[in-house]
mmCIF file of C-alpha atoms in Angstrom:
data_model
loop_
_atom_site.group_PDB
_atom_site.id
_atom_site.type_symbol
_atom_site.label_atom_id
_atom_site.label_comp_id
_atom_site.label_asym_id
_atom_site.label_seq_id
_atom_site.Cartn_x
_atom_site.Cartn_y
_atom_site.Cartn_z
ATOM 1 C CA MET A 1 0.038 0.058 0.021
ATOM 2 C CA ILE A 2 1.298 3.409 -0.879
ATOM 3 C CA LYS A 3 0.579 6.362 1.438
ATOM 4 C CA VAL A 4 0.638 9.865 0.137
ATOM 5 C CA ILE A 5 1.481 12.523 2.567
ATOM 6 C CA LEU A 6 0.799 16.121 1.195
ATOM 7 C CA PRO A 7 3.006 18.690 2.520
ATOM 8 C CA HIS A 8 1.967 22.069 4.195
ATOM 9 C CA GLN A 9 -0.098 24.245 1.780
ATOM 10 C CA ASN A 10 2.815 26.735 1.734
ATOM 11 C CA TYR A 11 5.010 24.287 -0.112
ATOM 12 C CA PHE A 12 2.730 22.370 -2.265
ATOM 13 C CA ASN A 13 -0.848 23.067 -3.872
ATOM 14 C CA MET A 14 -3.059 20.823 -5.775
ATOM 15 C CA LYS A 15 -2.159 22.165 -9.140
ATOM 16 C CA THR A 16 1.529 21.112 -8.647
ATOM 17 C CA PHE A 17 0.387 17.861 -7.326
ATOM 18 C CA LEU A 18 -1.870 16.850 -10.327
ATOM 19 C CA LEU A 19 0.923 18.042 -12.610
ATOM 20 C CA PHE A 20 3.430 15.909 -10.842
ATOM 21 C CA LEU A 21 0.924 12.990 -11.260
ATOM 22 C CA ALA A 22 0.446 13.750 -14.972
ATOM 23 C CA ILE A 23 4.255 13.719 -15.615
ATOM 24 C CA VAL A 24 4.832 10.384 -13.668
ATOM 25 C CA SER A 25 1.974 8.963 -15.603
ATOM 26 C CA MET A 26 3.433 9.956 -18.767
ATOM 27 C CA THR A 27 6.879 8.803 -17.934
ATOM 28 C CA SER A 28 5.528 5.183 -16.668
ATOM 29 C CA TYR A 29 3.767 4.935 -20.031
ATOM 30 C CA THR A 30 6.932 5.687 -22.069
ATOM 31 C CA LEU A 31 8.825 3.464 -20.044
ATOM 32 C CA PHE A 32 6.596 0.502 -20.421
ATOM 33 C CA ALA A 33 5.357 1.202 -23.869
ATOM 34 C CA GLN A 34 6.196 -1.466 -26.530
ATOM 35 C CA ASP A 35 9.098 -0.685 -28.883
ATOM 36 C CA PRO A 36 8.519 -2.712 -31.674
ATOM 37 C CA GLU A 37 11.852 -2.683 -33.084
ATOM 38 C CA GLN A 38 13.495 -3.690 -29.881
ATOM 39 C CA ARG A 39 11.207 -6.482 -29.618
ATOM 40 C CA LEU A 40 12.291 -7.877 -32.799
ATOM 41 C CA LYS A 41 15.999 -7.747 -31.609
ATOM 42 C CA GLU A 42 15.110 -9.377 -28.354
ATOM 43 C CA LYS A 43 13.332 -12.263 -30.269
ATOM 44 C CA GLY A 44 16.036 -12.579 -32.807
ATOM 45 C CA ILE A 45 13.769 -11.854 -35.592
ATOM 46 C CA VAL A 46 15.062 -10.570 -38.802
ATOM 47 C CA LEU A 47 12.471 -9.373 -41.295
ATOM 48 C CA PRO A 48 12.655 -10.907 -44.879
ATOM 49 C CA PRO A 49 12.700 -8.437 -47.751
ATOM 50 C CA PRO A 50 9.413 -7.365 -48.711
ATOM 51 C CA LYS A 51 7.954 -9.440 -51.669
ATOM 52 C CA LYS A 52 6.833 -7.404 -54.812
ATOM 53 C CA PRO A 53 3.374 -7.702 -55.719
ATOM 54 C CA VAL A 54 2.577 -10.488 -58.341
ATOM 55 C CA ALA A 55 0.021 -8.647 -60.394
ATOM 56 C CA ASN A 56 -1.372 -5.066 -60.901
ATOM 57 C CA TYR A 57 -1.559 -3.826 -57.404
ATOM 58 C CA VAL A 58 0.658 -2.311 -54.564
ATOM 59 C CA ASN A 59 1.694 -3.761 -51.208
ATOM 60 C CA VAL A 60 0.241 -0.768 -49.208
ATOM 61 C CA VAL A 61 -2.166 1.919 -49.680
ATOM 62 C CA ARG A 62 -2.234 4.860 -47.284
ATOM 63 C CA SER A 63 -5.445 6.833 -46.742
ATOM 64 C CA GLY A 64 -5.129 9.476 -43.970
ATOM 65 C CA ASN A 65 -3.526 7.652 -40.963
ATOM 66 C CA LEU A 66 -4.584 4.106 -42.067
ATOM 67 C CA LEU A 67 -2.437 1.890 -44.112
ATOM 68 C CA PHE A 68 -4.350 -1.052 -46.201
ATOM 69 C CA LEU A 69 -1.975 -3.782 -46.812
ATOM 70 C CA ALA A 70 -2.520 -6.192 -49.677
ATOM 71 C CA GLY A 71 -2.882 -9.839 -48.944
ATOM 72 C CA LYS A 72 0.414 -11.562 -48.214
ATOM 73 C CA GLY A 73 1.174 -15.309 -47.820
ATOM 74 C CA PRO A 74 3.695 -17.435 -46.042
ATOM 75 C CA THR A 75 7.093 -18.011 -47.162
ATOM 76 C CA ARG A 76 10.135 -20.098 -46.055
ATOM 77 C CA PRO A 77 13.576 -18.554 -45.242
ATOM 78 C CA ASP A 78 14.632 -19.149 -48.813
ATOM 79 C CA GLY A 79 11.498 -17.134 -50.098
ATOM 80 C CA THR A 80 9.716 -19.850 -51.544
ATOM 81 C CA ASP A 81 6.024 -20.112 -50.667
ATOM 82 C CA ILE A 82 4.523 -22.422 -48.224
ATOM 83 C CA THR A 83 1.751 -24.139 -49.997
ATOM 84 C CA GLY A 84 -0.975 -26.782 -49.142
ATOM 85 C CA LYS A 85 -4.257 -27.222 -47.546
ATOM 86 C CA VAL A 86 -4.205 -26.931 -43.636
ATOM 87 C CA GLY A 87 -5.685 -30.120 -42.226
ATOM 88 C CA LYS A 88 -4.688 -32.107 -45.259
ATOM 89 C CA ASP A 89 -1.197 -31.409 -46.554
ATOM 90 C CA LEU A 90 -0.221 -29.359 -43.415
ATOM 91 C CA THR A 91 -0.869 -29.992 -39.807
ATOM 92 C CA LEU A 92 -2.695 -27.286 -37.638
ATOM 93 C CA GLU A 93 0.605 -26.330 -36.089
ATOM 94 C CA GLN A 94 2.086 -25.872 -39.784
ATOM 95 C CA GLY A 95 -0.542 -23.645 -40.591
ATOM 96 C CA TYR A 96 -0.093 -21.657 -37.357
ATOM 97 C CA GLU A 97 3.519 -21.172 -38.354
ATOM 98 C CA ALA A 98 2.479 -20.379 -41.928
ATOM 99 C CA ALA A 99 0.148 -17.473 -40.482
ATOM 100 C CA ARG A 100 3.077 -16.417 -38.416
ATOM 101 C CA SER A 101 5.366 -16.335 -41.463
ATOM 102 C CA THR A 102 2.633 -14.172 -43.012
ATOM 103 C CA ALA A 103 2.820 -11.683 -40.239
ATOM 104 C CA LEU A 104 6.649 -11.361 -40.659
ATOM 105 C CA ASN A 105 5.959 -10.487 -44.532
ATOM 106 C CA HIS A 106 3.581 -7.840 -43.568
ATOM 107 C CA LEU A 107 5.999 -6.239 -41.017
ATOM 108 C CA ALA A 108 8.667 -6.248 -43.496
ATOM 109 C CA VAL A 109 6.023 -4.321 -45.940
ATOM 110 C CA LEU A 110 5.369 -2.009 -42.786
ATOM 111 C CA LYS A 111 9.004 -1.415 -42.233
ATOM 112 C CA ALA A 112 9.713 -0.578 -45.707
ATOM 113 C CA GLU A 113 6.779 1.939 -45.933
ATOM 114 C CA LEU A 114 7.314 3.585 -42.706
ATOM 115 C CA GLY A 115 10.996 3.330 -42.114
ATOM 116 C CA ASP A 116 10.404 2.553 -38.296
ATOM 117 C CA LEU A 117 7.959 0.161 -36.910
ATOM 118 C CA ARG A 118 7.361 2.544 -33.978
ATOM 119 C CA LYS A 119 5.255 4.678 -36.214
ATOM 120 C CA VAL A 120 2.475 1.985 -35.853
ATOM 121 C CA LYS A 121 -0.156 3.247 -33.569
ATOM 122 C CA ARG A 122 -2.394 -0.009 -33.781
ATOM 123 C CA ILE A 123 -3.173 -3.189 -35.660
ATOM 124 C CA VAL A 124 -6.724 -2.310 -36.378
ATOM 125 C CA LYS A 125 -8.442 -5.133 -38.420
ATOM 126 C CA VAL A 126 -7.029 -8.498 -39.656
ATOM 127 C CA LEU A 127 -8.733 -10.722 -42.408
ATOM 128 C CA GLY A 128 -7.090 -14.154 -42.388
ATOM 129 C CA MET A 129 -7.900 -16.505 -45.048
ATOM 130 C CA VAL A 130 -7.006 -20.389 -44.707
ATOM 131 C CA ASN A 131 -6.728 -22.798 -47.712
ATOM 132 C CA CYS A 132 -8.420 -25.866 -46.469
ATOM 133 C CA GLU A 133 -10.957 -28.681 -47.212
ATOM 134 C CA PRO A 134 -14.850 -27.733 -46.325
ATOM 135 C CA ASP A 135 -14.858 -29.787 -43.116
ATOM 136 C CA PHE A 136 -11.761 -27.826 -41.504
ATOM 137 C CA THR A 137 -12.906 -25.816 -38.651
ATOM 138 C CA ASN A 138 -9.948 -24.736 -36.856
ATOM 139 C CA GLN A 139 -9.397 -21.609 -39.078
ATOM 140 C CA PRO A 140 -9.057 -19.328 -35.948
ATOM 141 C CA LYS A 141 -6.452 -21.385 -34.494
ATOM 142 C CA VAL A 142 -4.346 -21.226 -37.523
ATOM 143 C CA ILE A 143 -4.685 -17.486 -37.800
ATOM 144 C CA ASN A 144 -3.565 -17.178 -34.237
ATOM 145 C CA GLY A 145 -0.108 -17.611 -35.503
ATOM 146 C CA TYR A 146 -0.649 -14.065 -37.148
ATOM 147 C CA SER A 147 -2.326 -12.408 -34.243
ATOM 148 C CA ASP A 148 0.036 -13.874 -31.612
ATOM 149 C CA LEU A 149 3.009 -12.293 -33.466
ATOM 150 C CA MET A 150 1.477 -8.874 -33.711
ATOM 151 C CA VAL A 151 0.859 -8.818 -30.024
ATOM 152 C CA GLU A 152 4.319 -10.035 -29.136
ATOM 153 C CA ILE A 153 5.943 -7.226 -31.238
ATOM 154 C CA PHE A 154 3.347 -4.390 -30.454
ATOM 155 C CA GLY A 155 1.658 -5.371 -27.243
ATOM 156 C CA GLU A 156 -1.703 -4.081 -26.503
ATOM 157 C CA GLU A 157 -1.310 -1.981 -29.698
ATOM 158 C CA GLY A 158 -1.260 -5.313 -31.537
ATOM 159 C CA LYS A 159 -4.543 -6.688 -30.326
ATOM 160 C CA HIS A 160 -6.903 -6.170 -33.321
ATOM 161 C CA ALA A 161 -10.423 -7.091 -34.822
ATOM 162 C CA ARG A 162 -10.178 -10.046 -36.802
ATOM 163 C CA SER A 163 -11.850 -12.485 -39.177
ATOM 164 C CA ALA A 164 -10.640 -15.969 -39.799
ATOM 165 C CA VAL A 165 -12.280 -17.798 -42.568
ATOM 166 C CA GLY A 166 -11.739 -20.834 -44.882
ATOM 167 C CA MET A 167 -10.928 -20.842 -48.665
ATOM 168 C CA ALA A 168 -11.232 -23.706 -51.105
ATOM 169 C CA ALA A 169 -8.337 -22.467 -52.748
ATOM 170 C CA LEU A 170 -5.856 -19.548 -52.536
ATOM 171 C CA PRO A 171 -3.477 -18.115 -55.214
ATOM 172 C CA ASN A 172 -0.587 -20.396 -55.875
ATOM 173 C CA ASN A 173 -1.919 -22.924 -53.386
ATOM 174 C CA ILE A 174 -0.513 -20.817 -50.511
ATOM 175 C CA ALA A 175 -1.529 -22.260 -47.110
ATOM 176 C CA VAL A 176 -2.832 -18.788 -45.740
ATOM 177 C CA GLU A 177 -3.530 -15.277 -46.866
ATOM 178 C CA VAL A 178 -3.894 -12.331 -44.872
ATOM 179 C CA GLU A 179 -4.974 -8.690 -45.280
ATOM 180 C CA VAL A 180 -4.465 -6.147 -42.612
ATOM 181 C CA ILE A 181 -5.382 -2.495 -41.568
ATOM 182 C CA VAL A 182 -2.899 -0.422 -39.643
ATOM 183 C CA GLU A 183 -3.289 2.928 -37.971
ATOM 184 C CA VAL A 184 -0.015 4.941 -38.016
ATOM 185 C CA GLU A 185 1.303 8.039 -36.359
ATOM 186 C CA ASP A 186 0.905 11.177 -38.512
#
């Protein structure tokens, strides 16, 4: 329990006390706020180079303080796509890792666009699509690979609204595809 003792009125007034509390609050927030660049280093994560679009579109469009990132899929460290249907060709765990790889690809796009991931204010909305058979129903568990990494890197600001759906097929037979909307600092 913390006991606050206010000094005599001559030395301290309520406005000064409230200003002191505000400064302490802001300092505490700054000390405990997530630094995504540092978090990547702590986890030993090196972002891959962002992949160029494979058709007539761009990786990201900015509208005001929102970034709309094009759908990306998972890749192996050598840059090849992770393919197959989750639940048939890939296990649930492999699907989770494919979604995590997709998150890394989006982080690479964000880094290329912004120059510094500290400019990300919030991961707003995620649409995760899983390449799977009609009877597969664990799409949310697969897309957790994406969501979990965003929270690991951005903390509370990484928590987002989300949809996780199954698809009969995805381009080039990739295991997952994810779109994301990100709020950034002006």
